[in-house]
């Protein structure tokens, strides 16, 4: 049994934040009402593709405005190897396990996209977490999988990771399961259910999971090439799974308007059968839902490509991340190339209404620096506070893609920015006082990627 399941052990949090038997909160509304404002953020930091010879790290960022070290990277957990390309990460447990007495949301599972190495970090001391275990790539390759991506805990305390390639970096991908001791259990699904893989989200009350598609690691590792798109090497489908049986029940082809469907988000209510997926290259957002006899997906938001001097083709917005507020009222997404963050009212899930947007960096955004810091990239990975009042984002996407579209990111490093959100009025305002500069770290400028909160967030918590 993992040390995450020792009910008598004292942790930094002596009681579960939502007063439940297990980790997390009993409902999304409880998360909104019972959570306290975030004080630290965990942020991926990368040196892959830069001139800095150092390993990637987990950064601990102080986001408590009453702290003397506010907006500083106060601790870094360095990985033992170089070149992992840490990307997306997740918790060992979330609100889906709030009924499991003694289980804690305490360990971060941090995969390396390029290395296929999986790191386990103990956050018992939130400001000074420690690396406690490393799963070496050979253990992953034994199951003919590589390139780990999305990490979700599942309701029994185990962990499921989407894998984007086979052991050689070709297709097909699949899913890797870890047990509660972070030992590799093996493949989660019968091999051959899908070809491409990327993100996924499950809704256990409806016995359903939806997964999306990027491409084979050998296709996207070197960078983006339009010839790969024309050759059909990038995805455009989502897959609807039977969660219990671990089999695909339906595949929906999003067509030319759904090229490279990346992040998948269900509404947070466990009763909901509505969700969204952002198609990065087509720069569209699709709404998917259970229509009774089948699942359907319709394009509900279209970001028009824009002409730009020096580009041979109109520039797509490149919708690379999206999230749903905990109250299921707002959808936020980033246009990495254009440079804006958008906020939509989704009270009617089929008819999102643009509420507000902010420009910050990007190829079309406001070039004005924040606190005299020039912005080298566009808004990318998003994270929202549980109460929906503070939206944060970083600017790095993937090292080789950064180098193509924002080469200065490797020289200057990423930034983490914040907007104050008014959920009642549906507005956002850039916080000009908030800037976390990943260009000012001891080893040199670093890329910053995904963000997580110790008490759960809008892109990792699931309810059953």
Short mmCIF file of C-alpha atoms in Angstrom, two decimals:
data_model
loop_
_atom_site.label_atom_id
_atom_site.label_comp_id
_atom_site.label_asym_id
_atom_site.label_seq_id
_atom_site.Cartn_x
_atom_site.Cartn_y
_atom_site.Cartn_z
CA UNK A 1 0.00 0.00 0.00
CA UNK A 2 1.26 3.47 -0.86
CA UNK A 3 2.15 5.91 1.91
CA UNK A 4 -0.63 8.05 0.44
CA UNK A 5 -3.09 5.77 2.20
CA UNK A 6 -2.09 6.02 5.86
CA UNK A 7 -5.08 7.52 7.64
CA UNK A 8 -3.32 8.06 10.94
CA UNK A 9 -0.38 9.91 9.45
CA UNK A 10 -0.30 13.68 9.93
CA UNK A 11 0.10 15.69 6.75
CA UNK A 12 0.29 19.39 6.06
CA UNK A 13 -3.48 19.24 5.70
CA UNK A 14 -4.69 17.53 8.84
CA UNK A 15 -8.23 17.20 7.48
CA UNK A 16 -9.57 16.72 3.97
CA UNK A 17 -10.37 20.20 2.62
CA UNK A 18 -13.99 19.41 1.88
CA UNK A 19 -14.68 17.55 5.12
CA UNK A 20 -15.16 14.30 3.19
CA UNK A 21 -13.80 10.88 4.15
CA UNK A 22 -11.36 10.89 1.26
CA UNK A 23 -9.64 13.48 -0.93
CA UNK A 24 -11.36 16.45 -2.48
CA UNK A 25 -14.92 17.68 -2.15
CA UNK A 26 -18.27 15.93 -2.15
CA UNK A 27 -19.64 18.05 -5.02
CA UNK A 28 -18.40 20.77 -7.40
CA UNK A 29 -20.48 23.31 -5.45
CA UNK A 30 -18.74 22.21 -2.23
CA UNK A 31 -15.41 22.85 -3.96
CA UNK A 32 -16.52 26.41 -4.72
CA UNK A 33 -17.92 27.13 -1.27
CA UNK A 34 -15.48 25.27 0.99
CA UNK A 35 -12.14 25.84 -0.74
CA UNK A 36 -9.75 28.56 0.33
CA UNK A 37 -7.80 30.74 -2.12
CA UNK A 38 -4.75 29.00 -3.61
CA UNK A 39 -1.43 29.83 -1.95
CA UNK A 40 1.01 27.81 -4.06
CA UNK A 41 0.89 26.53 -7.61
CA UNK A 42 2.78 23.58 -9.04
CA UNK A 43 4.11 24.40 -12.51
CA UNK A 44 6.10 22.30 -14.97
CA UNK A 45 9.48 23.82 -15.84
CA UNK A 46 11.49 22.62 -18.86
CA UNK A 47 14.93 23.03 -20.31
CA UNK A 48 14.40 20.76 -23.32
CA UNK A 49 15.28 22.63 -26.51
CA UNK A 50 17.13 25.44 -24.75
CA UNK A 51 20.85 26.12 -24.38
CA UNK A 52 20.62 25.38 -20.66
CA UNK A 53 22.15 22.04 -19.70
CA UNK A 54 19.88 21.17 -16.77
CA UNK A 55 17.09 18.71 -15.99
CA UNK A 56 13.42 19.65 -16.13
CA UNK A 57 11.79 20.43 -12.80
CA UNK A 58 8.58 20.87 -10.86
CA UNK A 59 8.36 24.52 -9.80
CA UNK A 60 6.55 25.69 -6.66
CA UNK A 61 5.17 29.18 -7.27
CA UNK A 62 4.00 31.42 -4.43
CA UNK A 63 0.58 32.83 -5.43
CA UNK A 64 -0.39 34.14 -1.99
CA UNK A 65 -0.66 37.95 -2.32
CA UNK A 66 0.03 38.30 1.42
CA UNK A 67 3.36 36.50 1.16
CA UNK A 68 6.76 38.21 0.92
CA UNK A 69 7.71 35.80 -1.89
CA UNK A 70 4.53 36.44 -3.91
CA UNK A 71 4.99 35.58 -7.65
CA UNK A 72 8.35 33.90 -7.00
CA UNK A 73 9.42 30.34 -7.77
CA UNK A 74 10.15 29.35 -4.17
CA UNK A 75 11.24 25.75 -4.73
CA UNK A 76 12.20 23.43 -7.58
CA UNK A 77 12.17 19.64 -7.62
CA UNK A 78 14.76 18.69 -10.23
CA UNK A 79 14.30 15.43 -12.08
CA UNK A 80 17.25 13.00 -12.03
CA UNK A 81 17.73 12.97 -15.83
CA UNK A 82 17.93 15.51 -18.62
CA UNK A 83 15.66 15.71 -21.64
CA UNK A 84 12.42 14.30 -20.18
CA UNK A 85 10.20 17.09 -21.58
CA UNK A 86 7.85 17.17 -18.62
CA UNK A 87 4.47 18.04 -20.04
CA UNK A 88 1.14 17.23 -18.34
CA UNK A 89 0.83 15.82 -14.83
CA UNK A 90 -1.81 14.81 -12.32
CA UNK A 91 -2.69 13.65 -8.81
CA UNK A 92 -2.81 10.19 -7.29
CA UNK A 93 -6.31 10.96 -6.02
CA UNK A 94 -9.03 13.57 -6.57
CA UNK A 95 -12.69 14.16 -5.70
CA UNK A 96 -13.63 10.97 -7.56
CA UNK A 97 -12.23 9.16 -4.49
CA UNK A 98 -13.77 11.38 -1.80
CA UNK A 99 -15.60 8.31 -0.47
CA UNK A 100 -12.33 6.39 0.07
CA UNK A 101 -11.46 6.93 3.72
CA UNK A 102 -7.82 7.77 4.40
CA UNK A 103 -6.79 8.34 0.79
CA UNK A 104 -5.01 11.66 0.27
CA UNK A 105 -4.45 13.93 -2.72
CA UNK A 106 -0.76 14.04 -2.00
CA UNK A 107 1.39 12.57 -4.77
CA UNK A 108 1.94 14.15 -8.18
CA UNK A 109 2.48 11.80 -11.11
CA UNK A 110 4.79 13.59 -13.57
CA UNK A 111 5.55 11.92 -16.91
CA UNK A 112 8.28 12.81 -19.35
CA UNK A 113 6.81 13.13 -22.85
CA UNK A 114 10.05 12.37 -24.69
CA UNK A 115 11.67 9.98 -22.21
CA UNK A 116 8.56 7.97 -21.18
CA UNK A 117 9.96 8.19 -17.64
CA UNK A 118 7.32 8.67 -14.89
CA UNK A 119 8.17 10.56 -11.68
CA UNK A 120 6.31 10.44 -8.36
CA UNK A 121 6.56 13.54 -6.15
CA UNK A 122 5.32 13.70 -2.56
CA UNK A 123 3.72 17.07 -1.69
CA UNK A 124 3.17 16.38 1.99
CA UNK A 125 5.14 19.60 2.56
CA UNK A 126 3.42 21.76 -0.01
CA UNK A 127 6.19 24.33 -0.28
CA UNK A 128 9.00 21.76 -0.37
CA UNK A 129 7.82 18.62 -2.22
CA UNK A 130 10.17 15.69 -2.73
CA UNK A 131 10.80 13.20 -5.53
CA UNK A 132 10.15 9.73 -4.09
CA UNK A 133 10.07 7.34 -7.04
CA UNK A 134 10.94 7.04 -10.71
CA UNK A 135 9.43 4.53 -13.13
CA UNK A 136 12.06 3.99 -15.80
CA UNK A 137 11.13 3.90 -19.51
CA UNK A 138 11.90 0.21 -19.87
CA UNK A 139 8.98 -0.62 -17.57
CA UNK A 140 6.68 1.35 -19.87
CA UNK A 141 8.08 -0.07 -23.11
CA UNK A 142 7.37 -3.60 -21.85
CA UNK A 143 3.72 -2.85 -22.56
CA UNK A 144 4.41 -1.52 -26.07
CA UNK A 145 3.61 2.04 -25.03
CA UNK A 146 5.48 5.37 -24.91
CA UNK A 147 5.03 9.15 -24.70
CA UNK A 148 2.81 9.50 -21.59
CA UNK A 149 0.43 12.43 -21.60
CA UNK A 150 -2.73 12.95 -19.51
CA UNK A 151 -2.72 11.67 -15.91
CA UNK A 152 -6.02 11.10 -14.10
CA UNK A 153 -6.60 9.31 -10.84
CA UNK A 154 -9.51 6.90 -11.01
CA UNK A 155 -12.06 6.36 -8.21
CA UNK A 156 -10.31 3.44 -6.50
CA UNK A 157 -7.03 5.31 -6.00
CA UNK A 158 -5.25 3.95 -9.04
CA UNK A 159 -3.85 6.11 -11.83
CA UNK A 160 -4.50 6.03 -15.58
CA UNK A 161 -2.18 7.67 -18.16
CA UNK A 162 -2.87 8.22 -21.85
CA UNK A 163 0.07 7.07 -23.99
CA UNK A 164 0.59 8.51 -27.45
CA UNK A 165 2.75 5.88 -29.10
CA UNK A 166 4.05 2.34 -29.08
CA UNK A 167 7.51 1.48 -27.73
CA UNK A 168 9.10 2.79 -30.98
CA UNK A 169 7.19 6.08 -31.06
CA UNK A 170 4.85 4.92 -33.79
CA UNK A 171 1.10 4.27 -33.61
CA UNK A 172 -0.98 2.97 -31.97
CA UNK A 173 -1.03 4.55 -28.53
CA UNK A 174 -3.12 3.40 -25.61
CA UNK A 175 -3.45 3.69 -21.83
CA UNK A 176 -1.13 2.65 -18.99
CA UNK A 177 -2.47 1.82 -15.51
CA UNK A 178 -0.56 2.31 -12.23
CA UNK A 179 -1.70 0.81 -8.94
CA UNK A 180 -1.93 2.71 -5.66
CA UNK A 181 1.74 1.95 -4.94
CA UNK A 182 2.69 3.50 -8.30
CA UNK A 183 3.65 0.14 -9.75
CA UNK A 184 2.94 -0.42 -13.43
CA UNK A 185 -0.11 -2.69 -13.75
CA UNK A 186 -0.04 -2.79 -17.54
CA UNK A 187 -2.34 -1.75 -20.34
CA UNK A 188 -5.75 -0.54 -19.25
CA UNK A 189 -7.57 -1.26 -22.52
CA UNK A 190 -7.49 -4.17 -24.94
CA UNK A 191 -4.78 -3.31 -27.53
CA UNK A 192 -6.15 -2.08 -30.83
CA UNK A 193 -9.14 -0.08 -29.55
CA UNK A 194 -7.67 3.17 -30.88
CA UNK A 195 -4.85 4.29 -33.16
CA UNK A 196 -4.09 7.86 -32.05
CA UNK A 197 -4.39 9.18 -28.52
CA UNK A 198 -4.01 12.43 -26.61
CA UNK A 199 -6.26 13.70 -23.79
CA UNK A 200 -9.23 12.05 -22.07
CA UNK A 201 -11.90 12.71 -19.46
CA UNK A 202 -14.28 10.27 -17.81
CA UNK A 203 -17.74 10.64 -16.27
CA UNK A 204 -18.21 7.55 -14.06
CA UNK A 205 -21.87 8.13 -13.25
CA UNK A 206 -22.61 7.66 -16.95
CA UNK A 207 -20.02 4.93 -17.45
CA UNK A 208 -18.37 6.93 -20.22
CA UNK A 209 -14.96 8.28 -21.21
CA UNK A 210 -14.06 10.50 -24.19
CA UNK A 211 -10.52 10.56 -25.66
CA UNK A 212 -8.96 12.70 -28.39
CA UNK A 213 -6.09 12.48 -30.92
CA UNK A 214 -2.78 14.24 -31.59
CA UNK A 215 -0.42 12.09 -33.68
CA UNK A 216 2.39 9.56 -33.41
CA UNK A 217 5.31 10.84 -31.31
CA UNK A 218 7.61 10.49 -34.33
CA UNK A 219 5.31 12.90 -36.18
CA UNK A 220 5.07 15.73 -33.63
CA UNK A 221 8.42 15.40 -31.80
CA UNK A 222 10.49 17.18 -34.54
CA UNK A 223 7.96 20.03 -34.86
CA UNK A 224 4.92 20.93 -36.94
CA UNK A 225 4.99 20.15 -40.67
CA UNK A 226 2.01 20.96 -42.88
CA UNK A 227 2.91 17.99 -45.08
CA UNK A 228 2.09 15.71 -42.14
CA UNK A 229 -1.39 17.23 -41.99
CA UNK A 230 -1.91 16.73 -45.72
CA UNK A 231 -0.71 13.14 -45.35
CA UNK A 232 -3.37 12.48 -42.71
CA UNK A 233 -0.82 11.94 -39.95
CA UNK A 234 -2.66 14.16 -37.47
CA UNK A 235 -5.89 13.23 -35.72
CA UNK A 236 -9.41 14.57 -36.17
CA UNK A 237 -11.57 12.10 -34.21
CA UNK A 238 -12.82 11.62 -30.67
CA UNK A 239 -13.63 8.25 -29.14
CA UNK A 240 -16.48 7.46 -26.77
CA UNK A 241 -15.60 4.62 -24.40
CA UNK A 242 -17.53 2.30 -22.16
CA UNK A 243 -15.69 3.15 -18.93
CA UNK A 244 -16.28 -0.17 -17.18
CA UNK A 245 -15.69 -2.42 -20.19
CA UNK A 246 -12.73 -0.29 -21.39
CA UNK A 247 -13.85 -0.53 -24.99
CA UNK A 248 -14.67 2.06 -27.64
CA UNK A 249 -18.39 2.22 -28.33
CA UNK A 250 -18.40 5.05 -30.85
CA UNK A 251 -15.88 7.10 -32.84
CA UNK A 252 -16.85 10.54 -34.11
CA UNK A 253 -14.94 11.98 -37.08
CA UNK A 254 -14.87 15.77 -36.66
CA UNK A 255 -13.78 16.24 -40.28
CA UNK A 256 -11.63 19.03 -41.68
CA UNK A 257 -13.08 21.42 -39.10
CA UNK A 258 -11.81 19.24 -36.28
CA UNK A 259 -8.12 18.86 -37.06
CA UNK A 260 -5.95 17.97 -34.05
CA UNK A 261 -8.58 17.69 -31.28
CA UNK A 262 -6.64 18.11 -28.04
CA UNK A 263 -8.03 18.90 -24.57
CA UNK A 264 -11.27 17.19 -23.52
CA UNK A 265 -13.47 18.60 -20.72
CA UNK A 266 -16.78 17.32 -19.43
CA UNK A 267 -18.92 19.68 -17.37
CA UNK A 268 -18.11 19.11 -13.68
CA UNK A 269 -21.57 18.03 -12.58
CA UNK A 270 -21.51 14.22 -12.41
CA UNK A 271 -25.03 14.32 -13.87
CA UNK A 272 -23.86 16.14 -17.02
CA UNK A 273 -23.44 14.44 -20.37
CA UNK A 274 -22.09 17.57 -22.07
CA UNK A 275 -18.48 18.41 -22.77
CA UNK A 276 -16.10 20.23 -25.10
CA UNK A 277 -13.00 19.48 -27.11
CA UNK A 278 -10.76 22.08 -28.75
CA UNK A 279 -9.49 21.39 -32.26
CA UNK A 280 -6.11 23.13 -32.27
CA UNK A 281 -5.24 23.41 -35.95
CA UNK A 282 -8.79 24.08 -37.17
CA UNK A 283 -9.17 26.48 -34.23
CA UNK A 284 -12.67 25.35 -33.37
CA UNK A 285 -14.40 24.19 -30.23
CA UNK A 286 -16.79 21.25 -30.48
CA UNK A 287 -19.61 20.52 -28.06
CA UNK A 288 -20.20 16.78 -27.55
CA UNK A 289 -23.16 15.28 -25.74
CA UNK A 290 -25.28 12.19 -25.26
CA UNK A 291 -28.22 12.47 -27.67
CA UNK A 292 -29.89 9.36 -26.29
CA UNK A 293 -29.25 6.76 -28.97
CA UNK A 294 -25.74 8.01 -29.76
CA UNK A 295 -23.15 10.66 -28.89
CA UNK A 296 -22.92 13.70 -31.14
CA UNK A 297 -20.39 16.47 -31.62
CA UNK A 298 -21.11 19.85 -33.20
CA UNK A 299 -18.84 22.79 -33.87
CA UNK A 300 -20.02 25.64 -31.63
CA UNK A 301 -17.11 28.11 -31.72
CA UNK A 302 -14.97 29.03 -34.73
CA UNK A 303 -11.84 31.18 -34.45
CA UNK A 304 -11.12 32.66 -37.85
CA UNK A 305 -7.57 32.49 -39.19
CA UNK A 306 -5.91 35.87 -39.71
CA UNK A 307 -3.49 37.23 -42.29
CA UNK A 308 -0.05 38.12 -40.97
CA UNK A 309 3.02 39.61 -42.67
CA UNK A 310 5.65 36.94 -43.18
CA UNK A 311 3.25 34.00 -43.05
CA UNK A 312 2.49 32.12 -46.26
CA UNK A 313 -0.90 31.05 -44.95
CA UNK A 314 -3.51 32.64 -42.69
CA UNK A 315 -2.53 32.13 -39.06
CA UNK A 316 -4.89 29.89 -37.06
CA UNK A 317 -5.64 30.80 -33.46
CA UNK A 318 -4.40 27.33 -32.40
CA UNK A 319 -6.76 26.44 -29.56
CA UNK A 320 -4.32 24.54 -27.36
CA UNK A 321 -6.05 24.50 -23.97
CA UNK A 322 -9.54 24.93 -22.58
CA UNK A 323 -11.26 24.52 -19.23
CA UNK A 324 -14.72 24.75 -17.68
CA UNK A 325 -15.32 26.75 -14.49
CA UNK A 326 -16.31 24.69 -11.47
CA UNK A 327 -19.88 26.04 -11.60
CA UNK A 328 -20.17 24.86 -15.24
CA UNK A 329 -21.10 28.37 -16.34
CA UNK A 330 -18.01 29.48 -18.25
CA UNK A 331 -15.66 27.98 -20.83
CA UNK A 332 -12.18 29.49 -21.16
CA UNK A 333 -9.70 28.73 -23.95
CA UNK A 334 -6.38 29.99 -25.27
CA UNK A 335 -5.44 30.97 -28.82
CA UNK A 336 -1.70 30.35 -28.58
CA UNK A 337 -0.74 31.87 -31.94
CA UNK A 338 -3.18 34.78 -31.99
CA UNK A 339 -2.45 35.69 -28.35
CA UNK A 340 -5.86 35.93 -26.67
CA UNK A 341 -7.69 34.14 -23.89
CA UNK A 342 -11.44 33.87 -24.37
CA UNK A 343 -14.28 33.47 -21.88
CA UNK A 344 -17.65 32.08 -23.05
CA UNK A 345 -20.94 31.79 -21.16
CA UNK A 346 -22.05 28.16 -21.58
CA UNK A 347 -25.27 28.32 -19.57
CA UNK A 348 -26.73 26.82 -22.76
CA UNK A 349 -24.00 24.25 -23.59
CA UNK A 350 -25.02 24.08 -27.25
CA UNK A 351 -24.83 27.83 -27.76
CA UNK A 352 -21.75 29.38 -26.11
CA UNK A 353 -21.81 33.16 -25.95
CA UNK A 354 -18.57 35.19 -25.99
CA UNK A 355 -18.42 37.06 -22.69
CA UNK A 356 -14.94 38.58 -22.70
CA UNK A 357 -11.35 38.15 -23.89
CA UNK A 358 -7.86 39.36 -23.06
CA UNK A 359 -4.88 39.92 -25.34
CA UNK A 360 -1.45 39.14 -23.93
CA UNK A 361 1.49 38.36 -26.20
CA UNK A 362 1.04 36.21 -29.30
CA UNK A 363 1.43 37.26 -32.92
CA UNK A 364 -1.57 39.56 -32.82
CA UNK A 365 -1.81 40.43 -29.14
CA UNK A 366 -1.01 43.63 -27.36
CA UNK A 367 2.80 43.85 -27.50
CA UNK A 368 2.85 45.86 -24.28
CA UNK A 369 5.16 44.24 -21.72
CA UNK A 370 3.94 43.26 -18.27
CA UNK A 371 6.07 44.94 -15.60
CA UNK A 372 8.60 45.81 -18.31
CA UNK A 373 8.88 42.14 -19.30
CA UNK A 374 8.50 41.49 -23.04
CA UNK A 375 6.24 38.49 -23.70
CA UNK A 376 7.91 35.92 -25.94
CA UNK A 377 4.91 33.61 -26.45
CA UNK A 378 1.13 33.46 -26.45
CA UNK A 379 -1.32 32.25 -23.76
CA UNK A 380 -1.18 28.48 -23.51
CA UNK A 381 -1.91 26.24 -20.48
CA UNK A 382 -4.76 27.60 -18.34
CA UNK A 383 -5.79 27.05 -14.75
CA UNK A 384 -8.71 28.61 -12.87
CA UNK A 385 -9.19 28.99 -9.12
CA UNK A 386 -11.93 26.81 -7.65
CA UNK A 387 -14.09 29.88 -6.92
CA UNK A 388 -13.70 30.98 -10.55
CA UNK A 389 -12.21 34.40 -9.75
CA UNK A 390 -8.55 34.01 -10.79
CA UNK A 391 -7.41 32.68 -14.16
CA UNK A 392 -3.70 31.86 -14.64
CA UNK A 393 -1.77 30.80 -17.73
CA UNK A 394 1.71 30.00 -18.99
CA UNK A 395 3.18 30.41 -22.50
CA UNK A 396 5.05 27.25 -23.57
CA UNK A 397 3.39 24.55 -25.70
CA UNK A 398 6.02 21.94 -26.68
CA UNK A 399 9.73 22.57 -27.09
CA UNK A 400 10.08 21.92 -30.82
CA UNK A 401 6.82 23.76 -31.57
CA UNK A 402 7.91 26.68 -29.36
CA UNK A 403 11.14 26.90 -31.34
CA UNK A 404 9.20 27.13 -34.60
CA UNK A 405 6.57 29.67 -33.64
CA UNK A 406 8.15 31.56 -30.72
CA UNK A 407 11.95 31.03 -30.93
CA UNK A 408 12.56 33.75 -28.34
CA UNK A 409 10.83 31.59 -25.72
CA UNK A 410 13.99 29.46 -25.41
CA UNK A 411 16.17 32.54 -24.90
CA UNK A 412 13.94 34.57 -22.60
CA UNK A 413 11.98 31.84 -20.85
CA UNK A 414 8.25 31.65 -20.23
CA UNK A 415 6.03 33.76 -18.06
CA UNK A 416 3.02 32.96 -15.91
CA UNK A 417 0.27 35.59 -15.99
CA UNK A 418 -3.06 36.07 -14.24
CA UNK A 419 -6.42 37.68 -14.89
CA UNK A 420 -9.01 38.65 -12.30
CA UNK A 421 -12.39 37.21 -13.29
CA UNK A 422 -15.80 38.52 -12.30
CA UNK A 423 -18.13 35.52 -12.69
CA UNK A 424 -21.22 37.62 -11.97
CA UNK A 425 -20.58 40.05 -14.81
CA UNK A 426 -18.71 37.66 -17.07
CA UNK A 427 -15.59 39.81 -17.39
CA UNK A 428 -11.80 39.45 -17.09
CA UNK A 429 -9.04 41.94 -16.44
CA UNK A 430 -5.29 41.31 -16.76
CA UNK A 431 -3.56 41.69 -13.39
CA UNK A 432 -0.65 43.95 -14.28
CA UNK A 433 0.95 43.31 -10.89
CA UNK A 434 1.21 39.55 -11.37
CA UNK A 435 4.18 38.16 -13.28
CA UNK A 436 6.13 34.96 -12.65
CA UNK A 437 9.26 35.15 -14.77
CA UNK A 438 10.72 31.75 -15.67
CA UNK A 439 13.50 33.61 -17.45
CA UNK A 440 15.08 34.53 -14.11
CA UNK A 441 15.89 31.10 -12.66
CA UNK A 442 19.34 30.08 -11.32
CA UNK A 443 20.16 27.61 -14.11
CA UNK A 444 18.83 29.88 -16.84
CA UNK A 445 15.59 30.67 -18.71
CA UNK A 446 13.05 27.83 -18.62
CA UNK A 447 9.80 27.00 -20.37
CA UNK A 448 6.67 26.84 -18.15
CA UNK A 449 3.79 24.52 -18.91
CA UNK A 450 0.87 23.00 -16.95
CA UNK A 451 -0.39 24.38 -13.59
CA UNK A 452 -1.99 22.51 -10.65
CA UNK A 453 -3.34 23.44 -7.21
CA UNK A 454 -2.77 21.27 -4.11
CA UNK A 455 -6.50 21.16 -3.33
CA UNK A 456 -7.70 20.29 -6.81
CA UNK A 457 -8.52 22.33 -9.85
CA UNK A 458 -10.80 22.71 -12.83
CA UNK A 459 -8.79 20.40 -15.11
CA UNK A 460 -8.25 17.40 -12.85
CA UNK A 461 -11.17 16.88 -10.47
CA UNK A 462 -13.89 14.37 -11.38
CA UNK A 463 -17.00 13.43 -9.36
CA UNK A 464 -18.83 10.15 -9.35
#
